[in-house]
Backbone as numpy.savetxt, mean C-alpha at the origin, in Angstrom:
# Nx Ny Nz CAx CAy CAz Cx Cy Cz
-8.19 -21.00 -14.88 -7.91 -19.59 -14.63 -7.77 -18.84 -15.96
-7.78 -17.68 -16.30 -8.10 -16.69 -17.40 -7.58 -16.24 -17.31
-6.54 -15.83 -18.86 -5.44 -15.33 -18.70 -5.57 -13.83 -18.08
-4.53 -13.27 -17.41 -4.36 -12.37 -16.38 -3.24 -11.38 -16.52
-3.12 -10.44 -16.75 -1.80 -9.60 -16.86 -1.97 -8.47 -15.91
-0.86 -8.50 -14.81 -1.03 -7.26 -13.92 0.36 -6.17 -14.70
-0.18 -4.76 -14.24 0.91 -3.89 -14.35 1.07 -2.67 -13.68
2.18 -3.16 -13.06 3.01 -2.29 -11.56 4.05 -1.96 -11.97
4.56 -1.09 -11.58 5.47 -0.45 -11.39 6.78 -1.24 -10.46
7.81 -1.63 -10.76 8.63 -2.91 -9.87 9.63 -2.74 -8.79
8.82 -1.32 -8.38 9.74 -0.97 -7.49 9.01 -1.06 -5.89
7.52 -1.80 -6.04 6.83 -1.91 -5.25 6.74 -3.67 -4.46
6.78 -4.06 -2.96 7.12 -5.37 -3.32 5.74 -6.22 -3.68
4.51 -5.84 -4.00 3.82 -6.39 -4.97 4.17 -6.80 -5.98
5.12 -6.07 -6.70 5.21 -6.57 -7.79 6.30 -7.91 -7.66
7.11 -8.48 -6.90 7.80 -9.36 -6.80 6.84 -10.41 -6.18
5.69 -9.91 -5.32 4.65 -11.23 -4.65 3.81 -11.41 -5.81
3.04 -10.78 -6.57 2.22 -11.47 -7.79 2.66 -12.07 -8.26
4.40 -12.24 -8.67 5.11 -12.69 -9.56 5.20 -14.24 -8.90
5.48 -14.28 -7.83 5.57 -15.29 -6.96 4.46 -16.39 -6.57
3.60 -15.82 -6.87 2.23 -16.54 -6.84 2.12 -16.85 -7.93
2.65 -16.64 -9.75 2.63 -17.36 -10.85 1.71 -16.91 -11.29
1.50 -15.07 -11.20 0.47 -14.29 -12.37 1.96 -13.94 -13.35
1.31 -13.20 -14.55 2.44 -12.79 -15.21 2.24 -10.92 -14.64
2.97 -9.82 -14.91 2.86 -9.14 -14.17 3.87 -8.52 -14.65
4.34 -7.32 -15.21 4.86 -6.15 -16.24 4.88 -4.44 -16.02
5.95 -4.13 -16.04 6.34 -3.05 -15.73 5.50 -1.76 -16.90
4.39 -0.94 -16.71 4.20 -0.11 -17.67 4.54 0.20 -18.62
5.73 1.02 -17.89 6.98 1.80 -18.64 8.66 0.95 -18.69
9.12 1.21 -19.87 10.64 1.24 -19.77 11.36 2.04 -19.38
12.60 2.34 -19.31 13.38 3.25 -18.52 13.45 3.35 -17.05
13.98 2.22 -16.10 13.78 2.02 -14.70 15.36 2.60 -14.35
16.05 2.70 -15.19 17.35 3.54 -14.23 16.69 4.88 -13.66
17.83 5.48 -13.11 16.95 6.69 -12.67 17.35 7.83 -13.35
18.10 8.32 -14.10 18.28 9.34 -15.28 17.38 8.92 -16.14
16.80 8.00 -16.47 16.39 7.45 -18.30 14.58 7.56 -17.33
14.45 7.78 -16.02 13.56 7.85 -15.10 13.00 9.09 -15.33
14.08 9.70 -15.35 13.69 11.53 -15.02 13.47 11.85 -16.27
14.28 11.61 -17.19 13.44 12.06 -18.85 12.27 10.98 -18.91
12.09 10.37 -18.63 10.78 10.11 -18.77 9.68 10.37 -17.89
9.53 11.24 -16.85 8.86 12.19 -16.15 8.83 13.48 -17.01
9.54 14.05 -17.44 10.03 15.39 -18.25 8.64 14.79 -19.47
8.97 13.81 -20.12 8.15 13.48 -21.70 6.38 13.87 -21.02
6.73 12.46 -19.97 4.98 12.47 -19.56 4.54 14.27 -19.24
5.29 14.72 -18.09 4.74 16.12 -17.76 4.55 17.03 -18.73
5.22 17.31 -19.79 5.15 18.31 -20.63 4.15 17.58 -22.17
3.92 16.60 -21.91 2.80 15.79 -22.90 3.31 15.99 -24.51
4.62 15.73 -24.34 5.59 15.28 -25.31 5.08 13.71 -26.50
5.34 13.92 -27.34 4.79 13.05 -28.38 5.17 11.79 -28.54
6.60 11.74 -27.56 7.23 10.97 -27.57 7.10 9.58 -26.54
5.55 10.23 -25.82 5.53 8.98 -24.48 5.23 7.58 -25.15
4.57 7.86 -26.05 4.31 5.92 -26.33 5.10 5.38 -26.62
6.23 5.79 -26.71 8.12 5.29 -27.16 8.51 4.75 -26.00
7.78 5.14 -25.04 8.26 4.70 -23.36 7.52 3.71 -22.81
5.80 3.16 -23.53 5.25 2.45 -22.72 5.63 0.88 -22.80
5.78 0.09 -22.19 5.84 -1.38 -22.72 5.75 -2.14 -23.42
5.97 -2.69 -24.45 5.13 -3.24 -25.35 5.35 -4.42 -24.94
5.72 -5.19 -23.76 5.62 -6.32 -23.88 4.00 -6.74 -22.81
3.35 -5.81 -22.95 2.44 -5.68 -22.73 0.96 -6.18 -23.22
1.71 -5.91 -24.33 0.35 -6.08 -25.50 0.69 -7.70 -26.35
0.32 -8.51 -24.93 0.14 -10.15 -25.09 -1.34 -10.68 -24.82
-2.52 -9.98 -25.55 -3.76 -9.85 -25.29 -4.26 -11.19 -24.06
-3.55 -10.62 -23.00 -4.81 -11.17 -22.24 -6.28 -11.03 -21.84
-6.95 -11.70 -21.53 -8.36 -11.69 -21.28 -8.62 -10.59 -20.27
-8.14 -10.65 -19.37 -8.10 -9.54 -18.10 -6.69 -9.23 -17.89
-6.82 -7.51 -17.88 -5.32 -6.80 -17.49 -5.87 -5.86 -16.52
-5.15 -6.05 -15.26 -5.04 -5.79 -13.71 -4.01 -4.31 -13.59
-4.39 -3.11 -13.46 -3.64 -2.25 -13.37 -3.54 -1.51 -12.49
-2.43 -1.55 -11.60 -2.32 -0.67 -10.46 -2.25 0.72 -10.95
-2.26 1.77 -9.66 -2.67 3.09 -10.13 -1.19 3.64 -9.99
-0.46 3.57 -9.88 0.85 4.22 -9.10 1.45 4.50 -10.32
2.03 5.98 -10.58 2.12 5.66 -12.25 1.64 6.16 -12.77
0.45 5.62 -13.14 -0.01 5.36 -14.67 -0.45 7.07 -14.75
-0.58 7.11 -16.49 -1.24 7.75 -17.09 -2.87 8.15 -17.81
-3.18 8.59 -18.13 -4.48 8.82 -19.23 -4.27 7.93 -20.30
-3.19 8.96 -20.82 -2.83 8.25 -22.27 -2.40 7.09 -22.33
-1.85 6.19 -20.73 -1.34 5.03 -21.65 -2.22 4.30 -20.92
-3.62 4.37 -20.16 -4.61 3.74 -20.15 -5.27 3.43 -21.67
-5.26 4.85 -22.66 -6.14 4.67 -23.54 -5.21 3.98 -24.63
-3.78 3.88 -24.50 -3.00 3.09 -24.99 -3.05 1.38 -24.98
-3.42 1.13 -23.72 -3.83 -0.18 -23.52 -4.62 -0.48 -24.02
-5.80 0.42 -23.82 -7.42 -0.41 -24.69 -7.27 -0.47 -25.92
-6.77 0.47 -26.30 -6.61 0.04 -27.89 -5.80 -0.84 -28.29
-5.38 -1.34 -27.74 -4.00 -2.25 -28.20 -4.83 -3.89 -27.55
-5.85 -3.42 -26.76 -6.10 -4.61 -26.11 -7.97 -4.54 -25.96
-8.74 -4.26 -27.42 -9.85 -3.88 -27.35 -10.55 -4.76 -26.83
-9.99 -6.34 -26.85 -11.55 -7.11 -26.02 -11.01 -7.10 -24.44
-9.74 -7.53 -24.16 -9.93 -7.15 -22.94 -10.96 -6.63 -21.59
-11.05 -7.46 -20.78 -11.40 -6.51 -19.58 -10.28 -5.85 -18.88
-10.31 -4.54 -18.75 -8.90 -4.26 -18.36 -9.66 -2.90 -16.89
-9.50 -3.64 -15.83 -9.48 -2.95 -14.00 -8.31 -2.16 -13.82
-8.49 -0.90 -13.69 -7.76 -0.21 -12.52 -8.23 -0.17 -11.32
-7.36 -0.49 -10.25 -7.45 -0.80 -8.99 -6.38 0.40 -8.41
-7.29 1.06 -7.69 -6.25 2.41 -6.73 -6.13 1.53 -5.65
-4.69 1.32 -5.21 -4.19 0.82 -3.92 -3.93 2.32 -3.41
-3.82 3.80 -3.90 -3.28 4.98 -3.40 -4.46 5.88 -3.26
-4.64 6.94 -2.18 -5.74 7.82 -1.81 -5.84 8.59 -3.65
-6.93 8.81 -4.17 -7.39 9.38 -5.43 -6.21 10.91 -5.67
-6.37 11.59 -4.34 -5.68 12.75 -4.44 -4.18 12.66 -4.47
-3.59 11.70 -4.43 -2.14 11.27 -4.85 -1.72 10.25 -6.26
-2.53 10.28 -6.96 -2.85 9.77 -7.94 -3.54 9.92 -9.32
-3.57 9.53 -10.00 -4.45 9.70 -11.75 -6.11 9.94 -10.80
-6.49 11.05 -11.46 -8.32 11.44 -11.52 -9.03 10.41 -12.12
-9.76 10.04 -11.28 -10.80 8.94 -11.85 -12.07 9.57 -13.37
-12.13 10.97 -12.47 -13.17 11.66 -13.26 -12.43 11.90 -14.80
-11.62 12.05 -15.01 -10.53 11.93 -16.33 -10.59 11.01 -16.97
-11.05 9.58 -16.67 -11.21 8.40 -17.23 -12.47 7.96 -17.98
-12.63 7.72 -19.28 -13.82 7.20 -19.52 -14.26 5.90 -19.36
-15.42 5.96 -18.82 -15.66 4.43 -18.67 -15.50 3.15 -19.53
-15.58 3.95 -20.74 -14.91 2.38 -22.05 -13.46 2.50 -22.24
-13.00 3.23 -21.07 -11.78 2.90 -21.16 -11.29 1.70 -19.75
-12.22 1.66 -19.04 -11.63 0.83 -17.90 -12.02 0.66 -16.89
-12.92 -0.49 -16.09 -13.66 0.14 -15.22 -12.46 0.01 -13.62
-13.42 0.94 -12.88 -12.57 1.77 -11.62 -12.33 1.59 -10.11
-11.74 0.41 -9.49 -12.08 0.16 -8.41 -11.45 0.53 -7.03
-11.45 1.03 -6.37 -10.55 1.34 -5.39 -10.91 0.70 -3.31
-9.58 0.52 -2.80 -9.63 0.27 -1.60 -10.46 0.84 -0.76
-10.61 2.35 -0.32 -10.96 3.62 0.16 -11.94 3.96 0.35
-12.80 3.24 1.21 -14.27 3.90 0.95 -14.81 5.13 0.91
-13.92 6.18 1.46 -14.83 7.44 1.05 -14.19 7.97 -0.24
-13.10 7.62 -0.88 -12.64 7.32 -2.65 -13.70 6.93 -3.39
-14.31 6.13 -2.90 -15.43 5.45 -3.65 -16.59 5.76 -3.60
-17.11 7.07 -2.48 -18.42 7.69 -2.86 -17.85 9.05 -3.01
-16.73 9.43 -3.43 -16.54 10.61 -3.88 -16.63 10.70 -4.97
-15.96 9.88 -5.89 -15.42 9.34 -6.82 -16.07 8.55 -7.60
-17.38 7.57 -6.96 -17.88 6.97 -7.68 -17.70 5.50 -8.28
-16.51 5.03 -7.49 -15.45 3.94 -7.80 -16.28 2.66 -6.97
-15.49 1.57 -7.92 -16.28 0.24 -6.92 -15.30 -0.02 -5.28
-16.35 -0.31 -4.81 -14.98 -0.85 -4.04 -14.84 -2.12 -3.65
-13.53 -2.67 -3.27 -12.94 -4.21 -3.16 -12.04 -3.58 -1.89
-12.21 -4.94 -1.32 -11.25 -4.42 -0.12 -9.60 -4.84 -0.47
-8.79 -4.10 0.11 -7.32 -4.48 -0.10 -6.93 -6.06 0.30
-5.68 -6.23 -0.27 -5.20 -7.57 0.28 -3.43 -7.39 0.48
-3.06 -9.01 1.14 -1.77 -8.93 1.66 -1.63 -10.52 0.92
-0.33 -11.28 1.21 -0.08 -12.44 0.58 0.33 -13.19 2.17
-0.55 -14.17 1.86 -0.34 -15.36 3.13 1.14 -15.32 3.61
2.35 -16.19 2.22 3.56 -16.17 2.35 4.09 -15.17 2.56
3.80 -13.92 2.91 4.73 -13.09 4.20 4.56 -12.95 5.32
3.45 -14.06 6.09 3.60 -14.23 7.67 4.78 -14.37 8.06
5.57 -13.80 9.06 6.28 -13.74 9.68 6.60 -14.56 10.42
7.56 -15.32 11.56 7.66 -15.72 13.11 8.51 -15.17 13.99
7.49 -14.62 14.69 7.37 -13.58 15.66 8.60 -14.23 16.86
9.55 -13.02 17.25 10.94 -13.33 18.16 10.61 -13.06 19.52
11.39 -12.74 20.19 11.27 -11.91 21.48 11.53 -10.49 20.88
10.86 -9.86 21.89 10.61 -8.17 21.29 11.68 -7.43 21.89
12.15 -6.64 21.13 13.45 -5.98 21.58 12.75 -4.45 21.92
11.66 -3.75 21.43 11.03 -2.39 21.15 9.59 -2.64 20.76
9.71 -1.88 21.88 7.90 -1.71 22.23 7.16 -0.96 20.81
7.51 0.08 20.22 6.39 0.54 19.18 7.43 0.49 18.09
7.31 0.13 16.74 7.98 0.51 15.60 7.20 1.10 14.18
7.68 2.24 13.59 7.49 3.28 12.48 8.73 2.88 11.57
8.16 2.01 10.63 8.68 2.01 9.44 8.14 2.71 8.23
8.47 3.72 7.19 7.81 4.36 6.35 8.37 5.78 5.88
8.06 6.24 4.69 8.31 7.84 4.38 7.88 8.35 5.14
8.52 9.73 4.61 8.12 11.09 5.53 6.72 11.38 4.84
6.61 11.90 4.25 4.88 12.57 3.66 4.72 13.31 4.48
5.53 14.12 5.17 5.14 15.36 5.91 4.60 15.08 7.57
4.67 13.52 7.76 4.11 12.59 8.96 5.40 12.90 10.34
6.73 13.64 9.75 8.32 13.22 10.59 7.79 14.20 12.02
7.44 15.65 12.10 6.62 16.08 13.05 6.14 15.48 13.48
5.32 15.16 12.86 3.88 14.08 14.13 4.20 12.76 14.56
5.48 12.15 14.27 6.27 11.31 14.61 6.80 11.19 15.52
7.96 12.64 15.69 8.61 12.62 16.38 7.98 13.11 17.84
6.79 13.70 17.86 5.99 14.26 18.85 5.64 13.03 19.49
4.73 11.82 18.50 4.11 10.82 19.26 5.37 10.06 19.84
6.69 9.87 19.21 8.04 9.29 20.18 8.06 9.94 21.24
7.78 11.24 21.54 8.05 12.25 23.01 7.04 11.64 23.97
5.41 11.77 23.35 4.49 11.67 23.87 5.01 9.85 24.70
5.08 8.81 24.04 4.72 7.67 24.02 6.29 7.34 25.01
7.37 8.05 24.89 8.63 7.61 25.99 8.06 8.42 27.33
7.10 9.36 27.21 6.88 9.99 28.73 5.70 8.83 29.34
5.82 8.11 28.93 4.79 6.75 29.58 5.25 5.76 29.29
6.64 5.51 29.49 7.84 4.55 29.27 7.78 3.74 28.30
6.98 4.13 27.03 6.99 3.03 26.07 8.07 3.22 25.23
9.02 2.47 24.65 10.00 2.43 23.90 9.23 2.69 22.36
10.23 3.60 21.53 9.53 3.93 20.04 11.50 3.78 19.19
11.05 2.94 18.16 12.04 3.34 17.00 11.21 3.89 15.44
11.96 4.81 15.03 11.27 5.81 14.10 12.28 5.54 13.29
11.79 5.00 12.12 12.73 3.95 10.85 12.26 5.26 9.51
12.56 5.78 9.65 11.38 7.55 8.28 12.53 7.26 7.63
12.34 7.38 6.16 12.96 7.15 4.58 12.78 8.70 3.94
13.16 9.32 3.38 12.60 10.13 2.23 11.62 9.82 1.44
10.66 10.66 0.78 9.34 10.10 -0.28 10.23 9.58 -1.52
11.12 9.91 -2.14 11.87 9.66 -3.09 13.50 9.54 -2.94
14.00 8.25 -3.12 15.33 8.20 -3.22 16.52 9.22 -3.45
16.25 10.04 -4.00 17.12 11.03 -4.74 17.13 12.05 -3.47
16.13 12.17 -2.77 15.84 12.92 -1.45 16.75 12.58 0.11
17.50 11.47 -0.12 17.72 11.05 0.83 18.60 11.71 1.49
19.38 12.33 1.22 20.10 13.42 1.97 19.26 14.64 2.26
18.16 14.91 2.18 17.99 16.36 2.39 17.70 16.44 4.22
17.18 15.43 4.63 17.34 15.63 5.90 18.22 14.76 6.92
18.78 14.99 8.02 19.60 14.26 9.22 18.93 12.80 9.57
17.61 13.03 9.54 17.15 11.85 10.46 16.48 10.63 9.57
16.73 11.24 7.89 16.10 9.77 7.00 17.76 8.94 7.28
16.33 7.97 6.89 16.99 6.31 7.03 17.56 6.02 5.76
18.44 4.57 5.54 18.20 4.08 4.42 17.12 3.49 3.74
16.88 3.55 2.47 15.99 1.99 2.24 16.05 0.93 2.52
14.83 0.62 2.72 14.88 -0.56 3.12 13.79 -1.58 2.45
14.73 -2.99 1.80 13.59 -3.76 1.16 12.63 -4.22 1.53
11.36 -4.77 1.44 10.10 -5.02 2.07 10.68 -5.93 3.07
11.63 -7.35 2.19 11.60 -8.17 3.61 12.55 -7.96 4.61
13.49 -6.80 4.12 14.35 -6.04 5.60 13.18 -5.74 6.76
11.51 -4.87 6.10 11.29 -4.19 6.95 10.59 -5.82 7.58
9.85 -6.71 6.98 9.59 -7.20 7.97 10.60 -8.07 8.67
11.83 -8.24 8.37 12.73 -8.69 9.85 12.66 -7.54 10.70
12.77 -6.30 10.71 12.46 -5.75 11.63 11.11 -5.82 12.74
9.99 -6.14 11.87 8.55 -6.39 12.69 8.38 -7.53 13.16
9.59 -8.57 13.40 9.87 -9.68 14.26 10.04 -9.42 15.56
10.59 -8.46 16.03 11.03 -7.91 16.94 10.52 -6.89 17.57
9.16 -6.36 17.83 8.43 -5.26 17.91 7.27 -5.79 18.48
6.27 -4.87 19.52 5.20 -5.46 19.95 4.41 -4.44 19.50
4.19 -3.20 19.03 3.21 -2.86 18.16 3.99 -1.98 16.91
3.35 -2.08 16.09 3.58 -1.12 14.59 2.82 -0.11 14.55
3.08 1.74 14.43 2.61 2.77 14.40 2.63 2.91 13.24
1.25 3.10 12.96 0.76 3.44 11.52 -0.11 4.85 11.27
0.42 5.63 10.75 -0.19 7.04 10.93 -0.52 7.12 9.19
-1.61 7.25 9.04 -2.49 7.69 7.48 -1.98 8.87 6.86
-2.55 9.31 6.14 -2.26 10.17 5.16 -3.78 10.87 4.49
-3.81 12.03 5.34 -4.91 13.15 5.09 -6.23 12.87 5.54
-6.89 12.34 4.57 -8.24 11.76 4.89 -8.39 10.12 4.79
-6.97 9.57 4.48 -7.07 8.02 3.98 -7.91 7.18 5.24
-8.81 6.64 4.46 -9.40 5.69 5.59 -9.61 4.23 5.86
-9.04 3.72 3.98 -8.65 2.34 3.54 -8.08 1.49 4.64
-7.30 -0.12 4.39 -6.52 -0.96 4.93 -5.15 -0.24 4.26
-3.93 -0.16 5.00 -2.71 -0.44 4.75 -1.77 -1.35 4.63
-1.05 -1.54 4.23 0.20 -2.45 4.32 0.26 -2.69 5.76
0.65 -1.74 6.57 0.99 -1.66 8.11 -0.12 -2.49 9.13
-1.40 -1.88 8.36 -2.55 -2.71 9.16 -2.32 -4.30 8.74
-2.42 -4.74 7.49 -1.76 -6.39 7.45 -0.78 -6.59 8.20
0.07 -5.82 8.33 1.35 -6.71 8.77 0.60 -6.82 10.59
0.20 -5.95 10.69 -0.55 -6.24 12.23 -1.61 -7.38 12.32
-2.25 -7.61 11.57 -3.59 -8.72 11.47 -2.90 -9.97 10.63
-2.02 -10.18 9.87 -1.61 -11.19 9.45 -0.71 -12.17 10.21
-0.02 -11.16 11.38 1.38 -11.72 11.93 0.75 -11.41 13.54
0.14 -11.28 14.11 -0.81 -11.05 15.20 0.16 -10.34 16.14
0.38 -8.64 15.72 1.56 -7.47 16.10 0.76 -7.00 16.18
0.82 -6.26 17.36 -0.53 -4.81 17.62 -0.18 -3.53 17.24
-1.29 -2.41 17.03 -1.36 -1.68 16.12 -1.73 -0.57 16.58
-1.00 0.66 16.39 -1.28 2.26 17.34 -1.38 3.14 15.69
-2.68 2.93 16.12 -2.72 4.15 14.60 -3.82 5.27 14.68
-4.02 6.41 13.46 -4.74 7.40 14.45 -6.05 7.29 13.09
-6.18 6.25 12.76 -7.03 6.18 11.58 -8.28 5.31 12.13
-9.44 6.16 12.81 -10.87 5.80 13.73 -11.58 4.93 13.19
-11.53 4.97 11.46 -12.21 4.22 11.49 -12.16 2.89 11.08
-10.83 2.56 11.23 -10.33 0.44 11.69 -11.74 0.04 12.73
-12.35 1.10 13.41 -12.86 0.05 14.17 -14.06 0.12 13.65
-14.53 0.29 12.54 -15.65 -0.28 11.95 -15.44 -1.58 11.09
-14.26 -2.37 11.25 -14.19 -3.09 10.28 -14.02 -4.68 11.19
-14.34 -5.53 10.81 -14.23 -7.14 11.68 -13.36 -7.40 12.38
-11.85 -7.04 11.83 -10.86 -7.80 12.55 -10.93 -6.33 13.59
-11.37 -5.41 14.14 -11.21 -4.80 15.29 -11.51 -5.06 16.39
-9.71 -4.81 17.48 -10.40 -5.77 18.93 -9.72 -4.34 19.36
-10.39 -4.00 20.12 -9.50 -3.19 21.47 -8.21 -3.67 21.93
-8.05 -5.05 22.06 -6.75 -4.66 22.89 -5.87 -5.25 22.14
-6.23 -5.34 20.54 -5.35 -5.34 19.63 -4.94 -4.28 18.60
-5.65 -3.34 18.57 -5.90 -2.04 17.89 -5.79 -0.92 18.71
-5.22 0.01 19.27 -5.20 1.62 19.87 -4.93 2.47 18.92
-6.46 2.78 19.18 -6.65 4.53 18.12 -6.12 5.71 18.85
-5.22 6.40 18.33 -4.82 7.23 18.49 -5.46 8.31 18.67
-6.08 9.53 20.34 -6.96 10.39 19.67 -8.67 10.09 20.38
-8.34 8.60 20.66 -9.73 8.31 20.82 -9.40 7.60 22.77
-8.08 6.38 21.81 -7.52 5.66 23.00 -7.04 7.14 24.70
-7.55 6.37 25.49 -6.28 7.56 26.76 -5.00 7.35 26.08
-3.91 8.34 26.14 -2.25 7.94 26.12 -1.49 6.65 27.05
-2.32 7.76 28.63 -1.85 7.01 29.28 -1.85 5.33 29.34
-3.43 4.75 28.62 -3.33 3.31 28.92 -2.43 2.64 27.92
-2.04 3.48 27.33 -1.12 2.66 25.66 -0.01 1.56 26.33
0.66 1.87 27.81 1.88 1.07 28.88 0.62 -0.54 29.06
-0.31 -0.11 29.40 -1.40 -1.37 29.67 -1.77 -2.11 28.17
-2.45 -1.13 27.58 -2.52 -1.78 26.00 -1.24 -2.38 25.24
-0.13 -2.39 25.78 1.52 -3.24 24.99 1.48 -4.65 25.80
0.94 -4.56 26.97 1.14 -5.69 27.91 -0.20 -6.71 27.66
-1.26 -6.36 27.43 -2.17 -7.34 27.22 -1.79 -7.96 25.88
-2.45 -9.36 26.21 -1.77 -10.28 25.15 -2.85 -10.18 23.98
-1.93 -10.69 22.53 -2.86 -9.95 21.40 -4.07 -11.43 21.65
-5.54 -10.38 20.88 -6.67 -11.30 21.03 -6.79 -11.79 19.40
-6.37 -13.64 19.71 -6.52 -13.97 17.82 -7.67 -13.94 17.43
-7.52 -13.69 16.11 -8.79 -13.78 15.01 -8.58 -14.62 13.96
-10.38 -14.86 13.94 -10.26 -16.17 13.50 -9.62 -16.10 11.79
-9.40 -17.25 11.66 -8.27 -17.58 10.24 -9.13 -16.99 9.24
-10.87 -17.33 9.00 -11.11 -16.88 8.09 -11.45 -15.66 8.00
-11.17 -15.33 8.69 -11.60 -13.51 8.83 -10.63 -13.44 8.33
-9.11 -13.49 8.53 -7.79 -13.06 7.88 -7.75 -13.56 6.37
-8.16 -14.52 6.24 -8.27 -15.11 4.51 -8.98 -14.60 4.00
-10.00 -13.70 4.30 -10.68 -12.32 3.52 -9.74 -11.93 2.56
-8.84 -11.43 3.57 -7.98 -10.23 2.83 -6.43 -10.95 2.07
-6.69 -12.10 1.96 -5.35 -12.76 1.02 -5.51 -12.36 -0.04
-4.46 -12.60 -1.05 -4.46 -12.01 -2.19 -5.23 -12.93 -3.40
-5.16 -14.54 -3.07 -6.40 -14.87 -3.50 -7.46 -15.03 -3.01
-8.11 -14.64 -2.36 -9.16 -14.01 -2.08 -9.56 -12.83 -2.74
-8.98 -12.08 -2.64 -9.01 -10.51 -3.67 -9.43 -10.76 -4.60
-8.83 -11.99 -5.41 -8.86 -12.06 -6.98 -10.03 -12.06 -7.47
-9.90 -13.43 -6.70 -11.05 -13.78 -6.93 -12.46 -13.04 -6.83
-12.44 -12.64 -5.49 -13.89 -11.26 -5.87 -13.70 -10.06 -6.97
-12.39 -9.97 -7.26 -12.53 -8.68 -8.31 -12.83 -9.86 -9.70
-12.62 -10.60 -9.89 -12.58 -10.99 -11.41 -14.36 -11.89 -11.33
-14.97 -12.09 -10.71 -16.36 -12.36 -10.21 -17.29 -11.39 -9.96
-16.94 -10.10 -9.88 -18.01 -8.78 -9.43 -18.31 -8.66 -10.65
């Protein structure tokens, strides 16, 4: 294997599963409290002289390939990396829709080449694409179900269309719990009905107990989610309003209801049919070595 350096941001639970799988794997930036957080939002936004005082340096341990998530990052401390790490192959990989994130078109190509989940990211944009992945070791074992649909996740402006599809989905007796967080911690009081945080493997003890997971996208996103793994990895069915899952392999009807497309009414019939498995290697597509391996081989 060739040496490998990923860098995430560690507040994501990727960054505790790469680690776990025995890549090495490094925080960008310093300053993870959350005051020493906010001046360092203040430096980056106002393009203060002072940001490379903030980027990592334990970074610059020239590996062969450096793996960089998009969440985060900057221009400058992309072009910070290459220079610090000129033979390098060094991938950015957007796990996030382009429009919530660093501009691809901003990037020069000898600075990094560009790959993203998202297929219409990737003919907008111009980006390669690789499909997303999940890590084997968070399959679950599945309990007796206490609640028929569960919404774990931020608001992103989704808490409306949430709370509508809970109205819609109890007038056809399906049980819904609506688990909504704030987009940012510091937010958590601004409304009645956010939740606490909750750590990745809180949320999946919760998806032990649940017979489908509602997964509602974000704008035009048309990628895999987190939410969609946890449905195809742990064989939990899946009510989401994103059409086009069913262009992709692991789509079964009476494991998938599109929102929009599906009747409402059959969603009481679609909880009761039993999920249809797929086969193992279709799911080992999307492991995380699997991933790797096609990105460091393309």
């Amino acid at each position: 294997m060739k040496k490998i350096l990923f860098i995430k941001p560690n507040e994501h639970y990727l960054y505790k599963n790469i680690k776990k799988c025995g890549y090495t794997i490094k925080t960008p930036y310093i300053f993870n409290y959350l005051i020493l957080r906010i001046i360092r939002e203040v430096v980056f936004r106002l393009h203060l002289p002072l940001a490379q005082l903030l980027y990592n340096k334990e970074i610059n341990i020239k590996a062969e390939i450096i793996v960089i998530f998009d969440s985060l990052i900057t221009y400058s401390f992309l072009k910070w990396v290459r220079k610090n790490n000129p033979q390098s192959r060094i991938i950015l990989f957007y796990e996030n829709p382009v429009i919530a994130t660093i501009n691809p078109c901003y990037i020069d190509d000898d600075i990094c080449e560009k790959y993203s989940c998202d297929p219409s990211d990737c003919l907008m944009y111009n980006l390669k694409y690789i499909y997303p992945f999940y890590f084997e070791h968070l399959k679950i074992e599945k309990m007796k179900s206490i609640i028929d649909v569960l919404y774990v996740g931020s608001d992103k402006g989704r808490a409306n269309k949430l709370f509508k599809l809970k109205s819609l989905f109890e007038n056809q007796g399906v049980g819904v719990e609506l688990y909504i967080v704030a987009d940012r911690k510091y937010q958590r009081f601004y409304k009645k009905f956010y939740r606490p945080y909750l750590t990745y493997d809180e949320i999946r003890e919760k998806n032990k107990s649940c017979r489908a997971i509602l997964h509602i996208k974000e704008g035009g996103q048309c990628g895999i989610t987190v939410r969609v793994f946890e449905s195809l990895f742990n064989e939990i069915k899946l009510i989401t309003n994103n059409e086009k899952l069913r262009e992709y392999p692991f789509y079964r009807e009476n494991n998938i209801f599109i929102l929009g497309k599906d009747p409402i009414e059959l969603l009481p019939l679609f909880l009761k049919k039993p999920y249809e498995s797929i086969d193992d290697e279709l799911i080992k597509k999307y492991s995380f070595d699997n991933w790797l391996e096609k990105l460091l081989l393309d």
